């Protein structure tokens, strides 16, 4: 049996994404080279929402790409036959400031895989990371540059981000086995 508790509602999620956008604007002197790369699955709508905030707040269009890291994961057994979806990057990452976008940062393994995938596509000037939730428990030395919410969890808890585009609702749930 599992207990679920809503810990972030739709409005709080919107504010967190707006705050991330303002922080990116403040830290990047030049946004001309910035591209957003959403990590499948929930990083993609998050990246699109951040890009929309750039358009509304600053009047600039930031390109958004979609990255599938399936073939770069270190937790796929050799006997599995992973099916990778096509990456949709309407730009070359070489010479760009790439901002990876994902929903939850936990062990760091997904981000390591994403960095490997980006580097295989070209050599960016830099790779940054924006996440909606940082829940701690890193296994690799990876940290987010931009965090919507820090939500410390225990190992027996999990975070589930639900998004309107995928789940029909915006919220963040804390789940715990009981």
Short mmCIF file of N, CA and C in Angstrom, two decimals:
data_model
loop_
_atom_site.label_atom_id
_atom_site.label_comp_id
_atom_site.label_asym_id
_atom_site.label_seq_id
_atom_site.Cartn_x
_atom_site.Cartn_y
_atom_site.Cartn_z
N UNK A 1 0.84 -1.18 0.00
CA UNK A 1 0.00 0.00 0.00
C UNK A 1 0.89 1.25 0.00
N UNK A 2 0.37 2.30 -0.61
CA UNK A 2 1.15 3.51 -0.76
C UNK A 2 0.34 4.74 -0.35
N UNK A 3 1.00 5.65 0.35
CA UNK A 3 0.37 6.90 0.73
C UNK A 3 0.85 7.99 -0.24
N UNK A 4 -0.08 8.82 -0.71
CA UNK A 4 0.26 9.94 -1.57
C UNK A 4 -0.19 11.24 -0.92
N UNK A 5 0.68 12.24 -1.03
CA UNK A 5 0.33 13.55 -0.48
C UNK A 5 0.73 14.61 -1.49
N UNK A 6 -0.19 15.50 -1.82
CA UNK A 6 0.13 16.62 -2.71
C UNK A 6 0.98 17.60 -1.92
N UNK A 7 2.18 17.86 -2.41
CA UNK A 7 3.07 18.79 -1.71
C UNK A 7 3.30 20.09 -2.48
N UNK A 8 2.98 20.07 -3.79
CA UNK A 8 3.06 21.28 -4.60
C UNK A 8 1.84 21.29 -5.52
N UNK A 9 1.10 22.39 -5.49
CA UNK A 9 -0.07 22.51 -6.36
C UNK A 9 0.30 23.23 -7.65
N UNK A 10 -0.69 23.40 -8.51
CA UNK A 10 -0.48 24.00 -9.83
C UNK A 10 0.10 25.41 -9.75
N UNK A 11 -0.43 26.25 -8.88
CA UNK A 11 0.05 27.63 -8.78
C UNK A 11 1.49 27.70 -8.27
N UNK A 12 1.80 26.87 -7.31
CA UNK A 12 3.17 26.85 -6.78
C UNK A 12 4.15 26.36 -7.84
N UNK A 13 3.71 25.40 -8.65
CA UNK A 13 4.55 24.90 -9.74
C UNK A 13 4.80 26.02 -10.76
N UNK A 14 3.78 26.78 -11.09
CA UNK A 14 3.94 27.90 -12.03
C UNK A 14 4.94 28.92 -11.49
N UNK A 15 4.82 29.25 -10.22
CA UNK A 15 5.74 30.21 -9.61
C UNK A 15 7.18 29.69 -9.64
N UNK A 16 7.37 28.40 -9.39
CA UNK A 16 8.71 27.81 -9.40
C UNK A 16 9.33 27.92 -10.79
N UNK A 17 8.54 27.67 -11.83
CA UNK A 17 9.07 27.76 -13.20
C UNK A 17 9.38 29.21 -13.57
N UNK A 18 8.56 30.14 -13.11
CA UNK A 18 8.83 31.56 -13.36
C UNK A 18 10.11 31.98 -12.64
N UNK A 19 10.30 31.51 -11.41
CA UNK A 19 11.52 31.83 -10.66
C UNK A 19 12.75 31.27 -11.38
N UNK A 20 12.67 30.03 -11.87
CA UNK A 20 13.78 29.44 -12.62
C UNK A 20 14.11 30.31 -13.83
N UNK A 21 13.09 30.76 -14.54
CA UNK A 21 13.29 31.59 -15.73
C UNK A 21 14.01 32.88 -15.37
N UNK A 22 13.56 33.56 -14.32
CA UNK A 22 14.23 34.80 -13.89
C UNK A 22 15.68 34.54 -13.49
N UNK A 23 15.94 33.42 -12.81
CA UNK A 23 17.31 33.11 -12.40
C UNK A 23 18.20 32.86 -13.61
N UNK A 24 17.68 32.19 -14.63
CA UNK A 24 18.46 31.97 -15.85
C UNK A 24 18.77 33.31 -16.50
N UNK A 25 17.79 34.19 -16.58
CA UNK A 25 17.99 35.51 -17.17
C UNK A 25 19.07 36.27 -16.40
N UNK A 26 19.02 36.23 -15.08
CA UNK A 26 20.00 36.95 -14.26
C UNK A 26 21.41 36.41 -14.42
N UNK A 27 21.57 35.11 -14.56
CA UNK A 27 22.90 34.51 -14.62
C UNK A 27 23.52 34.49 -16.00
N UNK A 28 22.71 34.60 -17.03
CA UNK A 28 23.23 34.57 -18.40
C UNK A 28 23.23 35.99 -18.96
N UNK A 29 24.41 36.52 -19.15
CA UNK A 29 24.53 37.87 -19.70
C UNK A 29 24.00 37.92 -21.13
N UNK A 30 24.26 36.85 -21.87
CA UNK A 30 23.87 36.78 -23.27
C UNK A 30 23.01 35.54 -23.48
N UNK A 31 21.77 35.75 -23.85
CA UNK A 31 20.85 34.64 -24.06
C UNK A 31 20.81 34.20 -25.53
N UNK A 32 21.61 34.84 -26.38
CA UNK A 32 21.60 34.52 -27.80
C UNK A 32 22.03 33.08 -28.08
N UNK A 33 22.93 32.55 -27.28
CA UNK A 33 23.46 31.20 -27.49
C UNK A 33 22.75 30.14 -26.64
N UNK A 34 21.75 30.54 -25.87
CA UNK A 34 21.08 29.60 -24.97
C UNK A 34 20.07 28.74 -25.71
N UNK A 35 20.11 27.43 -25.42
CA UNK A 35 19.10 26.50 -25.92
C UNK A 35 18.63 25.65 -24.75
N UNK A 36 17.35 25.30 -24.75
CA UNK A 36 16.79 24.43 -23.72
C UNK A 36 16.64 23.03 -24.29
N UNK A 37 17.05 22.03 -23.50
CA UNK A 37 16.92 20.64 -23.93
C UNK A 37 16.18 19.88 -22.85
N UNK A 38 14.93 19.53 -23.15
CA UNK A 38 14.11 18.77 -22.22
C UNK A 38 14.43 17.30 -22.31
N UNK A 39 14.59 16.68 -21.13
CA UNK A 39 14.86 15.24 -21.08
C UNK A 39 13.52 14.52 -21.04
N UNK A 40 13.35 13.57 -21.98
CA UNK A 40 12.09 12.81 -22.02
C UNK A 40 11.90 12.11 -20.71
N UNK A 41 10.75 12.17 -20.13
CA UNK A 41 9.46 12.57 -20.66
C UNK A 41 9.04 13.93 -20.13
N UNK A 42 9.06 14.14 -18.83
CA UNK A 42 8.50 15.37 -18.27
C UNK A 42 9.40 16.59 -18.39
N UNK A 43 10.65 16.40 -18.73
CA UNK A 43 11.53 17.54 -18.96
C UNK A 43 11.14 18.33 -20.20
N UNK A 44 10.50 17.67 -21.14
CA UNK A 44 10.12 18.34 -22.39
C UNK A 44 9.04 19.41 -22.15
N UNK A 45 7.90 19.05 -21.54
CA UNK A 45 6.93 20.14 -21.30
C UNK A 45 7.45 21.21 -20.35
N UNK A 46 8.33 20.84 -19.42
CA UNK A 46 8.92 21.86 -18.54
C UNK A 46 9.78 22.82 -19.34
N UNK A 47 10.60 22.30 -20.26
CA UNK A 47 11.44 23.15 -21.10
C UNK A 47 10.58 24.07 -21.96
N UNK A 48 9.48 23.55 -22.49
CA UNK A 48 8.58 24.36 -23.31
C UNK A 48 7.93 25.46 -22.48
N UNK A 49 7.58 25.14 -21.25
CA UNK A 49 6.97 26.16 -20.38
C UNK A 49 7.97 27.26 -20.03
N UNK A 50 9.21 26.87 -19.77
CA UNK A 50 10.25 27.87 -19.47
C UNK A 50 10.48 28.75 -20.70
N UNK A 51 10.54 28.14 -21.88
CA UNK A 51 10.72 28.91 -23.11
C UNK A 51 9.57 29.90 -23.29
N UNK A 52 8.36 29.49 -22.97
CA UNK A 52 7.20 30.38 -23.08
C UNK A 52 7.34 31.55 -22.11
N UNK A 53 7.88 31.30 -20.92
CA UNK A 53 8.10 32.38 -19.96
C UNK A 53 9.15 33.36 -20.48
N UNK A 54 10.19 32.85 -21.15
CA UNK A 54 11.18 33.75 -21.76
C UNK A 54 10.49 34.66 -22.78
N UNK A 55 9.59 34.09 -23.55
CA UNK A 55 8.88 34.86 -24.57
C UNK A 55 8.01 35.94 -23.92
N UNK A 56 7.28 35.55 -22.87
CA UNK A 56 6.38 36.49 -22.21
C UNK A 56 7.13 37.56 -21.40
N UNK A 57 8.18 37.16 -20.69
CA UNK A 57 8.88 38.07 -19.79
C UNK A 57 9.90 38.96 -20.51
N UNK A 58 10.59 38.39 -21.49
CA UNK A 58 11.69 39.11 -22.15
C UNK A 58 11.47 39.35 -23.63
N UNK A 59 10.42 38.74 -24.19
CA UNK A 59 10.15 38.91 -25.61
C UNK A 59 11.15 38.20 -26.50
N UNK A 60 11.81 37.16 -25.98
CA UNK A 60 12.79 36.43 -26.80
C UNK A 60 12.36 34.97 -26.97
N UNK A 61 12.76 34.43 -28.10
CA UNK A 61 12.45 33.03 -28.40
C UNK A 61 13.71 32.21 -28.12
N UNK A 62 13.60 31.27 -27.19
CA UNK A 62 14.70 30.35 -26.88
C UNK A 62 14.35 29.01 -27.50
N UNK A 63 15.23 28.47 -28.35
CA UNK A 63 14.95 27.18 -28.98
C UNK A 63 14.85 26.06 -27.94
N UNK A 64 13.95 25.11 -28.21
CA UNK A 64 13.74 23.97 -27.31
C UNK A 64 13.95 22.68 -28.09
N UNK A 65 14.72 21.77 -27.50
CA UNK A 65 14.92 20.46 -28.09
C UNK A 65 14.47 19.37 -27.13
N UNK A 66 14.32 18.17 -27.69
CA UNK A 66 13.88 17.01 -26.90
C UNK A 66 14.96 15.95 -26.97
N UNK A 67 15.33 15.42 -25.80
CA UNK A 67 16.42 14.45 -25.71
C UNK A 67 15.94 13.15 -25.09
N UNK A 68 16.19 12.05 -25.78
CA UNK A 68 15.90 10.72 -25.25
C UNK A 68 17.23 10.09 -24.85
N UNK A 69 17.36 9.73 -23.57
CA UNK A 69 18.63 9.21 -23.06
C UNK A 69 18.64 7.69 -22.92
N UNK A 70 17.63 7.02 -23.44
CA UNK A 70 17.47 5.58 -23.24
C UNK A 70 18.76 4.80 -23.48
N UNK A 71 19.43 5.05 -24.59
CA UNK A 71 20.63 4.28 -24.92
C UNK A 71 21.85 4.67 -24.10
N UNK A 72 21.76 5.73 -23.30
CA UNK A 72 22.88 6.20 -22.50
C UNK A 72 22.76 5.80 -21.03
N UNK A 73 21.64 5.20 -20.66
CA UNK A 73 21.42 4.85 -19.25
C UNK A 73 22.35 3.72 -18.83
N UNK A 74 22.79 3.78 -17.58
CA UNK A 74 23.67 2.72 -17.07
C UNK A 74 22.90 1.64 -16.32
N UNK A 75 21.57 1.76 -16.27
CA UNK A 75 20.78 0.76 -15.56
C UNK A 75 20.01 -0.18 -16.49
N UNK A 76 20.36 -0.16 -17.76
CA UNK A 76 19.73 -1.08 -18.71
C UNK A 76 20.63 -2.30 -18.83
N UNK A 77 20.05 -3.45 -18.59
CA UNK A 77 20.83 -4.69 -18.69
C UNK A 77 21.20 -4.95 -20.14
N UNK A 78 22.28 -5.67 -20.32
CA UNK A 78 22.75 -5.99 -21.66
C UNK A 78 21.74 -6.82 -22.45
N UNK A 79 20.92 -7.62 -21.76
CA UNK A 79 19.95 -8.47 -22.45
C UNK A 79 18.70 -7.70 -22.86
N UNK A 80 18.49 -6.54 -22.27
CA UNK A 80 17.34 -5.72 -22.67
C UNK A 80 17.58 -5.16 -24.06
N UNK A 81 16.51 -4.93 -24.76
CA UNK A 81 16.61 -4.28 -26.05
C UNK A 81 15.89 -2.95 -25.95
N UNK A 82 16.59 -1.92 -25.48
CA UNK A 82 15.94 -0.63 -25.30
C UNK A 82 15.51 -0.05 -26.64
N UNK A 83 14.39 0.63 -26.60
CA UNK A 83 13.89 1.30 -27.79
C UNK A 83 14.06 2.80 -27.58
N UNK A 84 14.96 3.36 -28.35
CA UNK A 84 15.21 4.79 -28.23
C UNK A 84 14.28 5.56 -29.15
N UNK A 85 13.73 6.63 -28.63
CA UNK A 85 12.92 7.51 -29.46
C UNK A 85 13.86 8.52 -30.11
N UNK A 86 13.40 9.12 -31.15
CA UNK A 86 14.22 10.07 -31.89
C UNK A 86 14.40 11.36 -31.08
N UNK A 87 15.64 11.84 -31.04
CA UNK A 87 15.89 13.15 -30.45
C UNK A 87 15.40 14.20 -31.43
N UNK A 88 14.80 15.24 -30.89
CA UNK A 88 14.33 16.33 -31.73
C UNK A 88 15.02 17.61 -31.29
N UNK A 89 16.16 17.85 -31.91
CA UNK A 89 16.93 19.05 -31.61
C UNK A 89 16.99 19.90 -32.88
N UNK A 90 16.18 20.96 -32.96
CA UNK A 90 16.16 21.79 -34.16
C UNK A 90 17.33 22.77 -34.23
N UNK A 91 18.43 22.39 -33.61
CA UNK A 91 19.62 23.23 -33.58
C UNK A 91 20.82 22.34 -33.34
N UNK A 92 21.99 22.88 -33.65
CA UNK A 92 23.25 22.21 -33.38
C UNK A 92 23.69 22.63 -31.98
N UNK A 93 24.08 21.69 -31.13
CA UNK A 93 24.49 22.05 -29.77
C UNK A 93 25.89 22.64 -29.73
N UNK A 94 26.67 22.43 -30.77
CA UNK A 94 28.04 22.95 -30.80
C UNK A 94 28.03 24.47 -30.66
N UNK A 95 28.82 24.98 -29.73
CA UNK A 95 28.93 26.41 -29.53
C UNK A 95 27.76 27.03 -28.79
N UNK A 96 26.87 26.22 -28.26
CA UNK A 96 25.69 26.73 -27.55
C UNK A 96 25.86 26.58 -26.03
N UNK A 97 25.07 27.36 -25.31
CA UNK A 97 24.92 27.17 -23.87
C UNK A 97 23.68 26.28 -23.71
N UNK A 98 23.90 25.02 -23.42
CA UNK A 98 22.81 24.06 -23.32
C UNK A 98 22.31 24.05 -21.88
N UNK A 99 21.00 24.22 -21.71
CA UNK A 99 20.39 24.09 -20.40
C UNK A 99 19.49 22.86 -20.43
N UNK A 100 19.95 21.79 -19.78
CA UNK A 100 19.14 20.59 -19.65
C UNK A 100 18.00 20.86 -18.69
N UNK A 101 16.83 20.34 -18.97
CA UNK A 101 15.65 20.54 -18.12
C UNK A 101 15.05 19.18 -17.81
N UNK A 102 14.82 18.92 -16.51
CA UNK A 102 14.19 17.67 -16.10
C UNK A 102 13.28 17.95 -14.92
N UNK A 103 12.43 16.97 -14.61
CA UNK A 103 11.48 17.18 -13.52
C UNK A 103 12.09 16.96 -12.15
N UNK A 104 12.80 15.84 -11.95
CA UNK A 104 13.33 15.50 -10.62
C UNK A 104 14.80 15.15 -10.73
N UNK A 105 15.60 15.72 -9.84
CA UNK A 105 17.00 15.33 -9.70
C UNK A 105 17.11 14.48 -8.45
N UNK A 106 17.61 13.26 -8.62
CA UNK A 106 17.72 12.31 -7.51
C UNK A 106 19.15 11.81 -7.43
N UNK A 107 19.48 10.71 -8.08
CA UNK A 107 20.83 10.15 -7.97
C UNK A 107 21.85 10.86 -8.86
N UNK A 108 21.38 11.49 -9.92
CA UNK A 108 22.28 12.14 -10.87
C UNK A 108 22.55 11.30 -12.10
N UNK A 109 22.09 10.06 -12.11
CA UNK A 109 22.39 9.15 -13.23
C UNK A 109 21.69 9.57 -14.53
N UNK A 110 20.49 10.06 -14.44
CA UNK A 110 19.78 10.52 -15.64
C UNK A 110 20.52 11.70 -16.26
N UNK A 111 20.99 12.61 -15.43
CA UNK A 111 21.69 13.80 -15.94
C UNK A 111 23.03 13.41 -16.54
N UNK A 112 23.73 12.47 -15.93
CA UNK A 112 24.99 11.99 -16.51
C UNK A 112 24.74 11.42 -17.90
N UNK A 113 23.68 10.62 -18.04
CA UNK A 113 23.33 10.06 -19.34
C UNK A 113 22.98 11.17 -20.33
N UNK A 114 22.26 12.18 -19.88
CA UNK A 114 21.89 13.29 -20.75
C UNK A 114 23.12 14.07 -21.22
N UNK A 115 24.08 14.28 -20.32
CA UNK A 115 25.31 14.98 -20.71
C UNK A 115 26.08 14.18 -21.75
N UNK A 116 26.15 12.86 -21.58
CA UNK A 116 26.82 12.01 -22.57
C UNK A 116 26.12 12.13 -23.93
N UNK A 117 24.78 12.11 -23.91
CA UNK A 117 24.02 12.21 -25.16
C UNK A 117 24.27 13.55 -25.84
N UNK A 118 24.28 14.63 -25.08
CA UNK A 118 24.52 15.97 -25.65
C UNK A 118 25.93 16.03 -26.24
N UNK A 119 26.91 15.51 -25.52
CA UNK A 119 28.29 15.57 -26.00
C UNK A 119 28.48 14.76 -27.29
N UNK A 120 27.69 13.70 -27.46
CA UNK A 120 27.75 12.94 -28.70
C UNK A 120 27.18 13.72 -29.88
N UNK A 121 26.38 14.73 -29.59
CA UNK A 121 25.76 15.53 -30.65
C UNK A 121 26.60 16.75 -31.04
N UNK A 122 27.57 17.10 -30.23
CA UNK A 122 28.42 18.26 -30.50
C UNK A 122 29.05 18.75 -29.22
N UNK A 123 29.86 19.80 -29.36
CA UNK A 123 30.56 20.33 -28.19
C UNK A 123 29.99 21.70 -27.82
N UNK A 124 29.11 21.70 -26.80
CA UNK A 124 28.55 22.99 -26.37
C UNK A 124 29.57 23.80 -25.60
N UNK A 125 29.32 25.11 -25.49
CA UNK A 125 30.15 25.98 -24.67
C UNK A 125 30.02 25.56 -23.21
N UNK A 126 28.77 25.27 -22.81
CA UNK A 126 28.51 24.85 -21.43
C UNK A 126 27.24 24.02 -21.39
N UNK A 127 27.12 23.24 -20.33
CA UNK A 127 25.90 22.50 -20.06
C UNK A 127 25.47 22.85 -18.64
N UNK A 128 24.26 23.36 -18.52
CA UNK A 128 23.68 23.67 -17.22
C UNK A 128 22.50 22.76 -16.97
N UNK A 129 21.93 22.86 -15.77
CA UNK A 129 20.82 21.99 -15.41
C UNK A 129 19.77 22.77 -14.64
N UNK A 130 18.52 22.65 -15.10
CA UNK A 130 17.37 23.20 -14.39
C UNK A 130 16.43 22.04 -14.07
N UNK A 131 16.03 21.94 -12.80
CA UNK A 131 15.09 20.89 -12.40
C UNK A 131 13.96 21.51 -11.59
N UNK A 132 12.80 20.91 -11.72
CA UNK A 132 11.67 21.38 -10.94
C UNK A 132 11.85 20.99 -9.47
N UNK A 133 12.34 19.75 -9.23
CA UNK A 133 12.50 19.25 -7.86
C UNK A 133 13.89 18.64 -7.69
N UNK A 134 14.56 19.03 -6.62
CA UNK A 134 15.80 18.36 -6.19
C UNK A 134 15.46 17.65 -4.89
N UNK A 135 15.55 16.32 -4.90
CA UNK A 135 15.18 15.56 -3.71
C UNK A 135 16.38 14.99 -2.95
N UNK A 136 17.59 15.30 -3.41
CA UNK A 136 18.78 14.83 -2.70
C UNK A 136 19.16 13.41 -3.06
N UNK A 137 20.02 12.80 -2.24
CA UNK A 137 20.46 11.40 -2.38
C UNK A 137 21.31 11.17 -3.63
N UNK A 138 22.21 12.09 -3.94
CA UNK A 138 23.05 11.96 -5.11
C UNK A 138 24.00 10.78 -5.01
N UNK A 139 24.18 10.07 -6.12
CA UNK A 139 25.19 9.02 -6.25
C UNK A 139 26.37 9.50 -7.08
N UNK A 140 26.16 10.56 -7.83
CA UNK A 140 27.19 11.15 -8.68
C UNK A 140 27.34 12.63 -8.32
N UNK A 141 28.51 13.21 -8.57
CA UNK A 141 28.72 14.61 -8.19
C UNK A 141 28.07 15.58 -9.18
N UNK A 142 26.75 15.61 -9.15
CA UNK A 142 25.98 16.45 -10.06
C UNK A 142 25.06 17.32 -9.22
N UNK A 143 24.99 18.60 -9.57
CA UNK A 143 24.06 19.49 -8.88
C UNK A 143 23.35 20.36 -9.92
N UNK A 144 22.17 20.78 -9.58
CA UNK A 144 21.40 21.63 -10.49
C UNK A 144 21.82 23.08 -10.33
N UNK A 145 21.85 23.79 -11.44
CA UNK A 145 22.13 25.22 -11.42
C UNK A 145 20.89 26.01 -11.05
N UNK A 146 19.72 25.46 -11.40
CA UNK A 146 18.44 26.13 -11.16
C UNK A 146 17.46 25.10 -10.62
N UNK A 147 16.88 25.37 -9.45
CA UNK A 147 15.98 24.43 -8.79
C UNK A 147 14.67 25.14 -8.46
N UNK A 148 13.56 24.52 -8.86
CA UNK A 148 12.26 25.06 -8.51
C UNK A 148 11.94 24.85 -7.05
N UNK A 149 12.12 23.63 -6.56
CA UNK A 149 11.83 23.27 -5.17
C UNK A 149 12.84 22.24 -4.68
N UNK A 150 13.40 22.47 -3.51
CA UNK A 150 14.19 21.45 -2.82
C UNK A 150 13.22 20.70 -1.91
N UNK A 151 13.09 19.40 -2.14
CA UNK A 151 12.19 18.58 -1.33
C UNK A 151 12.98 17.39 -0.81
N UNK A 152 13.57 17.54 0.38
CA UNK A 152 14.33 16.43 0.94
C UNK A 152 13.41 15.23 1.19
N UNK A 153 13.88 14.07 0.83
CA UNK A 153 13.09 12.85 1.00
C UNK A 153 13.95 11.78 1.66
N UNK A 154 13.28 10.78 2.18
CA UNK A 154 14.00 9.60 2.66
C UNK A 154 14.08 8.62 1.49
N UNK A 155 14.89 7.58 1.64
CA UNK A 155 15.08 6.60 0.56
C UNK A 155 13.79 5.82 0.27
N UNK A 156 12.89 5.71 1.26
CA UNK A 156 11.65 4.96 1.03
C UNK A 156 10.51 5.84 0.53
N UNK A 157 10.81 7.09 0.23
CA UNK A 157 9.83 7.99 -0.35
C UNK A 157 10.18 8.24 -1.82
N UNK A 158 9.20 8.67 -2.57
CA UNK A 158 9.46 9.05 -3.96
C UNK A 158 8.66 10.31 -4.28
N UNK A 159 9.09 10.96 -5.33
CA UNK A 159 8.43 12.17 -5.81
C UNK A 159 7.84 11.86 -7.17
N UNK A 160 6.60 12.25 -7.37
CA UNK A 160 5.97 12.10 -8.68
C UNK A 160 5.49 13.46 -9.14
N UNK A 161 6.02 13.90 -10.28
CA UNK A 161 5.59 15.14 -10.89
C UNK A 161 4.51 14.80 -11.91
N UNK A 162 3.37 15.43 -11.78
CA UNK A 162 2.31 15.26 -12.75
C UNK A 162 2.15 16.57 -13.50
N UNK A 163 1.97 16.45 -14.83
CA UNK A 163 1.88 17.64 -15.67
C UNK A 163 0.66 17.56 -16.55
N UNK A 164 0.05 18.71 -16.73
CA UNK A 164 -1.18 18.82 -17.53
C UNK A 164 -1.02 18.15 -18.90
N UNK A 165 0.11 18.38 -19.56
CA UNK A 165 0.31 17.86 -20.92
C UNK A 165 0.33 16.33 -20.97
N UNK A 166 0.71 15.69 -19.87
CA UNK A 166 0.86 14.23 -19.85
C UNK A 166 -0.19 13.57 -18.97
N UNK A 167 -0.41 14.15 -17.78
CA UNK A 167 -1.25 13.53 -16.77
C UNK A 167 -2.61 14.19 -16.59
N UNK A 168 -2.81 15.33 -17.23
CA UNK A 168 -4.08 16.03 -17.11
C UNK A 168 -4.19 16.94 -15.89
N UNK A 169 -3.12 17.05 -15.11
CA UNK A 169 -3.11 17.89 -13.91
C UNK A 169 -1.68 18.29 -13.59
N UNK A 170 -1.51 19.49 -13.01
CA UNK A 170 -0.21 19.96 -12.55
C UNK A 170 -0.15 19.83 -11.04
N UNK A 171 0.79 19.02 -10.56
CA UNK A 171 1.02 18.90 -9.12
C UNK A 171 2.23 18.01 -8.89
N UNK A 172 2.74 18.08 -7.66
CA UNK A 172 3.84 17.21 -7.26
C UNK A 172 3.38 16.43 -6.05
N UNK A 173 3.56 15.12 -6.11
CA UNK A 173 3.15 14.22 -5.05
C UNK A 173 4.35 13.64 -4.34
N UNK A 174 4.22 13.48 -3.03
CA UNK A 174 5.18 12.72 -2.23
C UNK A 174 4.52 11.37 -1.99
N UNK A 175 5.23 10.31 -2.35
CA UNK A 175 4.68 8.96 -2.19
C UNK A 175 5.54 8.20 -1.20
N UNK A 176 4.87 7.42 -0.36
CA UNK A 176 5.58 6.63 0.64
C UNK A 176 4.87 5.29 0.81
N UNK A 177 5.65 4.22 0.79
CA UNK A 177 5.09 2.89 1.04
C UNK A 177 4.74 2.77 2.51
N UNK A 178 3.55 2.26 2.79
CA UNK A 178 3.14 2.05 4.19
C UNK A 178 2.71 0.64 4.42
#
